[in-house]
Coordinates of C-alpha atoms and ligand atoms in Angstrom, one line a residue:
M1 CA 107.6 68.8 316.3
G2 CA 111.0 67.1 315.8
D3 CA 113.3 67.6 312.9
L4 CA 112.1 64.7 310.8
L5 CA 108.9 66.3 309.7
K6 CA 110.6 69.7 309.1
N7 CA 113.2 67.9 306.9
A8 CA 110.7 65.8 305.1
Y9 CA 108.8 69.0 304.0
N10 CA 111.8 71.2 303.3
P11 CA 111.1 73.0 300.0
E12 CA 114.8 73.3 299.1
T13 CA 115.4 69.6 299.7
F14 CA 112.4 68.9 297.5
R15 CA 113.7 71.2 294.8
R16 CA 117.1 69.5 294.8
Q17 CA 115.7 66.0 294.8
G18 CA 113.1 66.9 292.2
H19 CA 115.7 68.2 289.8
A20 CA 117.8 65.1 290.4
L21 CA 114.8 62.9 289.7
I22 CA 114.0 64.7 286.5
D23 CA 117.6 64.3 285.3
L24 CA 117.4 60.6 286.1
L25 CA 114.1 60.2 284.2
A26 CA 115.3 62.2 281.2
D27 CA 118.4 60.0 281.1
Y28 CA 116.2 56.9 281.3
L29 CA 114.0 58.2 278.4
D30 CA 117.1 59.0 276.3
S31 CA 118.8 55.6 276.9
S32 CA 115.5 53.7 276.4
L33 CA 114.1 55.5 273.4
N34 CA 117.5 55.6 271.7
R35 CA 118.4 52.0 272.5
R36 CA 121.5 52.9 274.5
E37 CA 120.3 50.4 277.1
D38 CA 120.0 47.0 275.6
K39 CA 117.8 45.4 278.2
V40 CA 114.1 45.9 278.3
I41 CA 113.6 43.8 281.4
Q42 CA 116.0 42.8 284.1
W43 CA 114.4 39.4 284.8
E44 CA 114.8 37.8 288.3
D45 CA 112.7 35.3 290.1
P46 CA 110.1 36.7 292.6
E47 CA 111.8 35.4 295.7
T48 CA 115.2 36.9 295.0
A49 CA 113.5 40.3 294.2
E50 CA 111.4 40.1 297.4
K51 CA 114.4 39.3 299.6
R52 CA 116.5 42.2 298.3
W53 CA 113.7 44.7 298.6
E54 CA 113.0 43.5 302.1
E55 CA 116.6 44.0 303.1
R56 CA 116.6 47.5 301.5
L57 CA 113.4 48.6 303.3
F58 CA 115.1 49.6 306.6
A59 CA 118.6 50.2 305.3
Q60 CA 118.6 53.9 306.2
N61 CA 119.4 56.0 303.2
A62 CA 119.2 59.8 303.3
D63 CA 119.3 60.0 299.5
P64 CA 115.9 58.9 298.0
V65 CA 117.3 59.6 294.5
A66 CA 119.5 56.5 294.9
L67 CA 116.3 54.5 295.6
F68 CA 114.6 56.0 292.6
R69 CA 117.6 55.0 290.5
Q70 CA 117.4 51.4 291.7
V71 CA 113.7 51.4 290.8
V72 CA 114.5 52.7 287.3
D73 CA 117.3 50.2 286.8
E74 CA 115.2 47.2 287.9
S75 CA 111.9 48.0 286.2
I76 CA 110.6 46.9 282.9
K77 CA 111.1 49.7 280.4
L78 CA 108.0 50.5 278.4
H79 CA 109.9 53.3 276.5
H80 CA 112.3 50.9 275.0
P81 CA 111.3 50.1 271.4
R82 CA 111.8 46.4 272.1
Y83 CA 109.0 46.5 274.7
M84 CA 106.2 44.7 272.9
G85 CA 104.3 43.0 275.7
H86 CA 101.2 44.0 277.5
Q87 CA 98.7 46.7 276.6
V88 CA 100.2 49.6 278.5
S89 CA 101.5 52.6 276.5
P90 CA 104.8 54.3 277.3
A91 CA 103.6 57.3 279.3
A92 CA 104.1 60.6 277.5
P93 CA 106.5 62.7 279.6
V94 CA 104.0 65.6 279.9
A95 CA 101.4 63.3 281.3
A96 CA 104.0 61.8 283.7
L97 CA 104.8 65.3 284.9
A98 CA 101.0 65.8 285.5
G99 CA 101.2 62.7 287.7
A100 CA 103.9 64.2 289.9
L101 CA 102.0 67.4 290.2
N102 CA 98.9 65.5 291.2
D103 CA 100.8 63.5 293.8
L104 CA 102.1 66.5 295.6
L105 CA 98.8 68.5 295.5
N106 CA 97.0 65.3 296.6
N107 CA 93.5 66.8 295.9
G108 CA 91.0 64.2 297.0
M109 CA 88.5 64.8 294.2
G110 CA 85.5 63.1 295.9
V111 CA 83.7 66.3 296.5
Y112 CA 84.0 69.4 294.4
E113 CA 86.0 71.6 296.9
M114 CA 88.6 68.8 297.2
G115 CA 89.6 69.2 293.5
I116 CA 88.1 72.1 291.7
P117 CA 90.4 72.1 288.6
G118 CA 90.6 68.3 288.6
T119 CA 86.8 68.1 288.6
A120 CA 86.3 70.7 285.9
M121 CA 89.0 69.1 283.7
E122 CA 87.4 65.7 284.1
R123 CA 84.1 67.1 282.8
A124 CA 85.9 68.8 279.9
V125 CA 87.8 65.6 279.0
L126 CA 84.7 63.4 279.3
K127 CA 82.6 65.7 277.1
S128 CA 85.3 65.8 274.4
V129 CA 85.7 62.0 274.5
A130 CA 81.9 61.5 274.2
R131 CA 81.7 63.9 271.2
K132 CA 84.5 62.0 269.6
M133 CA 82.7 58.7 270.2
G134 CA 79.7 60.2 268.3
F135 CA 77.4 60.8 271.2
G136 CA 75.2 63.8 271.5
S137 CA 75.2 66.6 274.1
A138 CA 73.3 64.4 276.7
A139 CA 76.4 62.2 277.1
D140 CA 78.5 62.4 280.2
G141 CA 80.6 60.1 282.4
V142 CA 83.5 59.8 284.8
L143 CA 87.1 58.9 284.9
T144 CA 87.9 55.9 287.0
S145 CA 90.7 53.6 288.1
G146 CA 91.0 51.1 285.2
G147 CA 89.0 49.2 282.7
S148 CA 88.0 46.5 285.1
L149 CA 86.4 48.9 287.6
A150 CA 84.8 50.9 284.8
N151 CA 83.2 47.8 283.3
L152 CA 81.8 46.8 286.7
T153 CA 80.5 50.4 287.2
A154 CA 78.8 50.4 283.7
L155 CA 77.2 47.0 284.5
L156 CA 76.0 48.2 287.9
T157 CA 74.4 51.1 286.0
A158 CA 72.8 48.7 283.5
R159 CA 71.3 46.7 286.3
S160 CA 69.9 49.8 288.0
V161 CA 68.4 51.1 284.8
S162 CA 67.3 47.9 283.1
A163 CA 66.5 45.2 285.8
R164 CA 62.8 44.9 286.7
R165 CA 63.5 44.8 290.4
Q166 CA 65.3 47.6 292.3
V167 CA 68.2 45.4 293.2
W168 CA 70.1 48.2 294.9
S169 CA 67.5 48.7 297.6
E170 CA 65.6 45.4 297.6
G171 CA 68.3 42.8 296.8
N172 CA 68.1 40.4 294.0
N173 CA 65.5 37.6 293.7
R174 CA 65.8 36.8 290.0
Q175 CA 68.4 35.3 287.8
L176 CA 69.8 38.3 286.0
A177 CA 72.1 37.7 283.0
L178 CA 74.0 39.3 280.2
L179 CA 75.4 38.2 276.8
V180 CA 79.1 38.6 276.0
S181 CA 81.6 37.1 273.6
E182 CA 83.6 34.1 274.9
E183 CA 86.7 36.2 274.0
A184 CA 85.8 39.1 276.3
H185 CA 88.2 40.2 279.0
Y186 CA 87.7 38.2 282.2
C187 CA 86.8 41.3 284.1
V188 CA 83.3 41.2 282.6
D189 CA 82.9 37.6 284.0
R190 CA 84.2 38.9 287.3
A191 CA 81.8 41.8 287.4
V192 CA 78.8 39.5 286.8
R193 CA 79.9 37.3 289.8
I194 CA 80.6 40.4 292.0
M195 CA 77.0 41.4 291.3
G196 CA 75.9 38.0 292.5
W197 CA 74.5 36.6 289.3
G198 CA 76.8 33.6 289.4
E199 CA 77.9 31.5 286.5
A200 CA 74.4 31.4 285.1
G201 CA 74.5 35.2 284.8
I202 CA 77.1 35.2 282.0
I203 CA 75.9 33.8 278.7
K204 CA 79.0 33.4 276.5
V205 CA 78.5 33.8 272.9
P206 CA 80.9 31.7 270.7
S207 CA 83.3 33.5 268.5
D208 CA 84.2 33.0 264.8
E209 CA 87.5 32.1 263.2
A210 CA 88.7 35.7 263.7
F211 CA 87.7 35.6 267.4
R212 CA 84.8 38.0 266.9
M213 CA 81.4 37.4 268.5
R214 CA 79.1 35.3 266.3
T215 CA 76.3 37.9 266.4
E216 CA 73.9 35.6 264.5
L217 CA 73.8 33.5 267.8
L218 CA 72.6 36.4 269.9
E219 CA 68.9 35.8 269.3
P220 CA 68.8 32.1 269.8
L221 CA 70.9 32.4 273.0
Y222 CA 68.7 35.2 274.2
E223 CA 65.5 33.1 273.5
E224 CA 67.0 30.1 275.2
A225 CA 67.9 32.2 278.3
I226 CA 64.4 33.6 278.5
A227 CA 62.9 30.1 278.2
Q228 CA 65.1 29.1 281.2
G229 CA 63.5 31.9 283.2
K230 CA 66.5 34.3 283.1
E231 CA 66.1 38.1 283.0
V232 CA 68.6 39.1 280.4
I233 CA 69.3 42.8 280.8
A234 CA 72.4 43.6 278.8
V235 CA 74.7 42.7 276.0
V236 CA 78.4 43.5 276.0
G237 CA 80.5 44.1 272.8
S238 CA 84.3 43.8 272.9
A239 CA 86.2 46.5 271.0
C240 CA 88.5 44.8 271.0
S241 CA 89.2 41.5 272.6
T242 CA 92.3 41.2 274.7
S243 CA 94.1 38.2 273.3
T244 CA 93.8 38.8 269.6
G245 CA 92.6 42.4 269.3
S246 CA 89.4 41.3 267.5
F247 CA 86.6 43.8 267.2
D248 CA 83.0 42.6 267.5
D249 CA 80.4 43.9 265.0
L250 CA 79.0 46.8 267.2
E251 CA 76.4 47.7 264.7
A252 CA 74.9 44.2 264.7
I253 CA 75.0 44.1 268.5
G254 CA 73.4 47.5 268.7
R255 CA 70.6 46.4 266.5
F256 CA 70.0 43.3 268.6
A257 CA 70.1 45.3 271.8
A258 CA 67.6 47.9 270.4
K259 CA 65.2 45.1 269.3
Y260 CA 65.0 43.5 272.8
G261 CA 65.4 46.7 274.8
L262 CA 68.7 45.6 276.4
W263 CA 71.5 47.8 277.7
F264 CA 74.3 47.8 275.2
H265 CA 77.7 48.2 276.8
V266 CA 81.0 48.3 274.9
D267 CA 84.3 47.3 276.5
G268 CA 86.6 49.5 274.5
A269 CA 89.3 49.5 277.1
H270 CA 91.9 48.8 274.4
G271 CA 90.3 49.6 271.1
A272 CA 88.0 52.5 271.6
A273 CA 91.1 54.7 271.2
N274 CA 90.6 54.1 267.5
I275 CA 88.0 56.9 267.5
Y276 CA 91.0 59.2 267.2
S277 CA 92.5 57.6 264.1
S278 CA 91.1 58.8 260.8
K279 CA 92.4 55.6 259.2
Y280 CA 91.2 53.1 261.8
R281 CA 88.1 54.7 263.2
H282 CA 86.0 52.2 261.1
L283 CA 87.0 49.5 263.6
V284 CA 84.5 51.0 266.1
K285 CA 81.7 51.6 263.8
G286 CA 78.5 51.4 265.8
L287 CA 80.1 52.6 269.0
E288 CA 77.6 55.4 269.1
L289 CA 74.8 52.9 269.5
A290 CA 76.1 51.9 272.9
D291 CA 74.5 53.0 276.2
S292 CA 77.9 52.9 277.9
V293 CA 81.5 52.7 276.7
V294 CA 84.8 52.1 278.6
M295 CA 88.1 53.4 277.2
D296 CA 91.4 53.2 278.9
F297 CA 93.7 56.2 278.4
H298 CA 96.7 54.2 279.8
K299 CA 96.4 51.5 277.2
M300 CA 96.3 53.3 273.9
L301 CA 96.3 57.0 274.7
L302 CA 99.7 57.6 276.3
T303 CA 98.7 58.4 279.9
P304 CA 100.2 56.8 283.0
T305 CA 98.3 53.9 284.6
I306 CA 95.6 53.9 285.4
T307 CA 93.2 56.3 283.7
T308 CA 89.9 55.2 282.3
A309 CA 86.9 57.0 280.8
L310 CA 83.5 55.6 281.3
V311 CA 81.0 57.3 279.0
F312 CA 77.2 57.1 279.1
K313 CA 75.1 58.0 276.1
D314 CA 72.6 59.5 278.5
G315 CA 74.7 61.1 281.2
R316 CA 71.8 61.0 283.6
H317 CA 72.2 57.3 283.9
S318 CA 75.6 57.7 285.6
F319 CA 73.7 59.0 288.7
R320 CA 71.9 55.6 288.9
T321 CA 75.0 53.5 289.5
F322 CA 75.2 53.7 293.2
A323 CA 71.6 54.9 293.9
Q324 CA 68.4 53.3 292.9
K325 CA 66.2 56.4 292.9
A326 CA 66.3 58.1 289.6
V327 CA 67.6 61.4 291.0
Y328 CA 67.3 63.0 287.6
L329 CA 63.5 62.4 287.5
L330 CA 63.2 65.0 290.2
N331 CA 65.4 67.4 288.3
Q332 CA 65.1 67.5 284.6
E333 CA 68.5 69.2 284.2
G334 CA 69.8 66.0 285.8
D335 CA 73.3 67.2 286.3
E336 CA 73.1 69.9 288.9
D337 CA 75.3 67.7 291.1
W338 CA 77.7 66.5 288.4
Y339 CA 80.6 68.1 290.2
N340 CA 80.5 65.9 293.3
L341 CA 82.2 63.1 291.5
A342 CA 82.2 60.4 294.2
K343 CA 78.4 60.1 293.7
R344 CA 79.1 58.4 290.5
T345 CA 82.4 56.6 291.0
F346 CA 83.3 53.6 293.1
E347 CA 86.2 55.6 294.5
T348 CA 85.5 58.2 297.1
T349 CA 89.0 59.8 297.3
K350 CA 90.3 59.7 293.8
T351 CA 93.5 60.8 292.2
M352 CA 93.4 63.7 289.7
L353 CA 93.2 61.4 286.6
S354 CA 91.9 64.2 284.4
L355 CA 95.1 66.2 284.4
R356 CA 97.0 63.4 282.6
A357 CA 94.6 63.4 279.6
F358 CA 94.0 67.1 279.8
S359 CA 97.7 68.0 279.7
L360 CA 98.2 65.8 276.5
L361 CA 95.1 67.2 274.8
Q362 CA 96.0 70.8 275.6
T363 CA 99.6 70.5 274.6
Y364 CA 99.3 68.4 271.4
G365 CA 95.6 68.2 270.6
E366 CA 93.8 65.1 269.5
A367 CA 96.2 64.8 266.6
I368 CA 98.7 63.1 268.8
F369 CA 96.3 60.3 269.5
D370 CA 95.6 59.9 265.8
E371 CA 99.4 59.8 265.1
Y372 CA 100.0 57.3 267.8
V373 CA 97.1 54.9 267.1
T374 CA 97.7 55.0 263.4
T375 CA 101.4 54.4 263.7
V376 CA 101.2 51.4 266.0
N377 CA 98.4 49.8 264.0
E378 CA 100.2 50.3 260.7
L379 CA 103.4 48.8 262.1
T380 CA 101.5 45.7 263.3
A381 CA 100.0 45.2 259.8
S382 CA 103.5 45.5 258.3
F383 CA 104.9 43.0 260.7
A384 CA 102.1 40.5 259.9
D385 CA 102.7 41.0 256.2
W386 CA 106.4 40.3 256.6
L387 CA 105.9 37.3 259.0
E388 CA 103.5 35.7 256.5
T389 CA 106.2 35.5 254.0
R390 CA 108.4 33.5 256.3
T391 CA 108.2 29.7 256.5
G392 CA 107.5 28.0 259.8
W393 CA 105.3 30.8 261.2
Q394 CA 101.5 30.9 261.8
L395 CA 99.4 33.9 262.6
A396 CA 96.3 33.3 264.8
V397 CA 94.5 35.9 262.7
R398 CA 95.3 38.9 260.6
P399 CA 95.7 41.8 263.1
A400 CA 92.9 44.4 263.2
C401 CA 94.9 46.8 265.4
N402 CA 98.2 46.6 267.3
I403 CA 97.9 43.2 268.8
L404 CA 99.3 40.2 266.9
C405 CA 99.4 36.5 268.0
F406 CA 101.8 34.3 266.1
R407 CA 103.6 31.0 266.7
I408 CA 106.5 29.1 265.3
A409 CA 105.2 25.7 264.1
P410 CA 107.9 23.6 262.4
P411 CA 106.3 20.9 260.2
N412 CA 108.0 18.1 262.1
L413 CA 106.3 19.0 265.4
N414 CA 102.8 18.2 266.5
A415 CA 100.6 20.8 268.1
L416 CA 101.6 20.0 271.7
E417 CA 105.3 19.9 270.9
A418 CA 104.9 23.2 269.1
N419 CA 103.2 24.6 272.2
A420 CA 106.1 23.5 274.4
L421 CA 108.6 25.1 271.9
N422 CA 106.8 28.4 271.9
E423 CA 106.5 28.4 275.7
A424 CA 110.2 27.6 276.0
I425 CA 111.5 30.3 273.6
R426 CA 109.3 33.0 275.2
Q427 CA 110.6 32.1 278.6
E428 CA 114.2 32.3 277.4
L429 CA 113.5 35.6 275.8
L430 CA 112.1 36.9 279.0
E431 CA 115.1 35.8 281.1
E432 CA 117.5 37.2 278.5
G433 CA 115.7 40.6 278.7
K434 CA 116.5 42.1 275.3
F435 CA 112.9 41.9 274.0
Y436 CA 109.6 41.8 276.0
I437 CA 106.8 39.8 274.5
V438 CA 104.0 37.8 276.1
K439 CA 102.1 34.6 275.2
T440 CA 98.5 33.4 275.2
N441 CA 96.6 30.3 274.6
L442 CA 94.0 30.2 271.8
R443 CA 91.8 27.2 271.4
G444 CA 94.5 24.9 272.9
L445 CA 97.4 26.4 271.0
T446 CA 100.2 28.5 272.6
F447 CA 100.8 31.7 270.7
L448 CA 103.4 34.4 271.2
R449 CA 101.8 37.7 271.4
V450 CA 102.9 41.3 270.8
T451 CA 101.1 44.5 271.5
L452 CA 103.0 47.2 269.7
T453 CA 102.5 50.1 272.1
N454 CA 105.8 51.8 271.6
P455 CA 105.6 54.1 268.5
F456 CA 109.4 54.1 268.3
T457 CA 109.5 50.4 267.6
Q458 CA 110.5 49.8 264.0
I459 CA 110.1 46.9 261.6
G460 CA 113.8 46.1 262.1
D461 CA 113.2 45.5 265.8
L462 CA 110.5 43.0 264.8
E463 CA 112.7 41.3 262.3
A464 CA 115.4 41.1 264.9
L465 CA 112.9 39.5 267.3
V466 CA 111.9 36.9 264.8
S467 CA 115.5 36.1 264.0
V468 CA 116.3 35.6 267.7
L469 CA 113.3 33.4 268.2
E470 CA 114.2 31.3 265.2
K471 CA 117.7 30.7 266.6
K472 CA 116.3 29.7 269.9
A473 CA 113.8 27.4 268.2
G474 CA 116.6 25.7 266.3
L475 CA 118.6 25.1 269.5
W476 CA 115.5 23.9 271.3
S477 CA 114.8 21.4 268.5
Q478 CA 118.4 20.1 268.6
E479 CA 118.3 19.7 272.4
T480 CA 115.0 17.9 272.6
S481 CA 115.5 15.6 269.5
Ligands
PLP1 C1 89.4 44.5 276.7 C2 89.9 44.8 278.1 N1 89.0 45.1 279.0 C3 89.4 45.4 280.3 C4 90.7 45.3 280.6 C5 91.1 45.6 282.1 O1 91.5 46.9 282.1 P1 92.4 47.5 283.3 O2 93.7 46.7 283.3 O3 92.5 48.9 283.0 O4 91.6 47.2 284.6 C6 91.6 44.9 279.7 C7 93.1 44.8 280.1 O5 93.9 44.1 279.5 C8 91.2 44.6 278.4 O6 92.1 44.3 277.4

């Protein structure tokens, strides 16, 4: 062996670099949380960034901490209170430390021996989440890599359990379908197509003025699909939708699913976290009626990306996802093999996702999730209250949780001109980098969108945001008139 490998694994070098990295990250936390840094994002166009990183790739550098510093400097800063963009929470430091531990240990997790603590922690986390969701002791599930994959996994299970034909072993010869709100995250649509059901396999249920599924249309749409010869096997509730944070009526969907014997899946990637909030838990009333639920820890529960819980009301169903035979029928206990996790997840080798959630729960208890979810939801409601008192602003809908869509709509502009205005001021804001918000299109109108994921954001930050946007809108109007 040459020196390179010996150097790369030198424990003392690791100790030195590790301490330097922790110092760097602690400084990053301090300057972001306390607004010493005024930029949330260092915007640059993709080609410039690509060119620089390509040049850096083989510029020999014996000090990886310099590289780590560059990454920190050039990355979007989720810990900055003026980060208000996509649905990813600022990672809690203890959960980030858990991530570093996981990376060095590199336990593979697929089979029990390759991750004994990780496997046991996963079971403990899942059981506690299932209890909190209101499920009984039969519930179980897995952690997996993101809401998109978890939704696909849940729907594969629904197919295995509910479709008349054993699609896993025999292939599909029928038009399978599910019902889901038109406002659902696109990954549900994608999952349907991955399963080979095509466009006809997704029956989109229109939404109401608050972007919630119109549940009174479920029966007629179901009847129509059956009349067309489709085999409808599932209905998916959104808790909540991505764009506007709207919560479907899970109780009504649950009743409908029970009446027709359909699998009831809830995409709670964002909003299922409300189970932890004593004030906002009502948003997910009816969750316990679901056969399966997805909840992202990295969106609303402070863990690093990406950490998702997929919970089944009847844990035995999770053994059906990637196997047609009902293994549990042979074994009434059903879970003797629960500890070989790869049997139930798409991943074979999997990172130790459980440690991130476990470390938070053990250190702070569920109370930290209550405090977090409640804080960001309340702040969003206060922001909406305040914005409604200002002239020239429109809300898409009153916020149910921590997502708010709003737009500036001066009376002298028509809808298309107002769309162009909102697009332009959001782009300027992005390039300036002092706030980070996103945009979305709702029924033909461009809205600015915030997801308040940083619990250190204050109403003053939001007032400052609006004031900057108003100035930009004024200038834009002058320039384009
Ligand atoms: C409702 C909903 N479901 C699923 C997803 C996809 O989750 P992930 O990004 O963890 O794959 C998102 C992401 O925005 C979402 O909002």
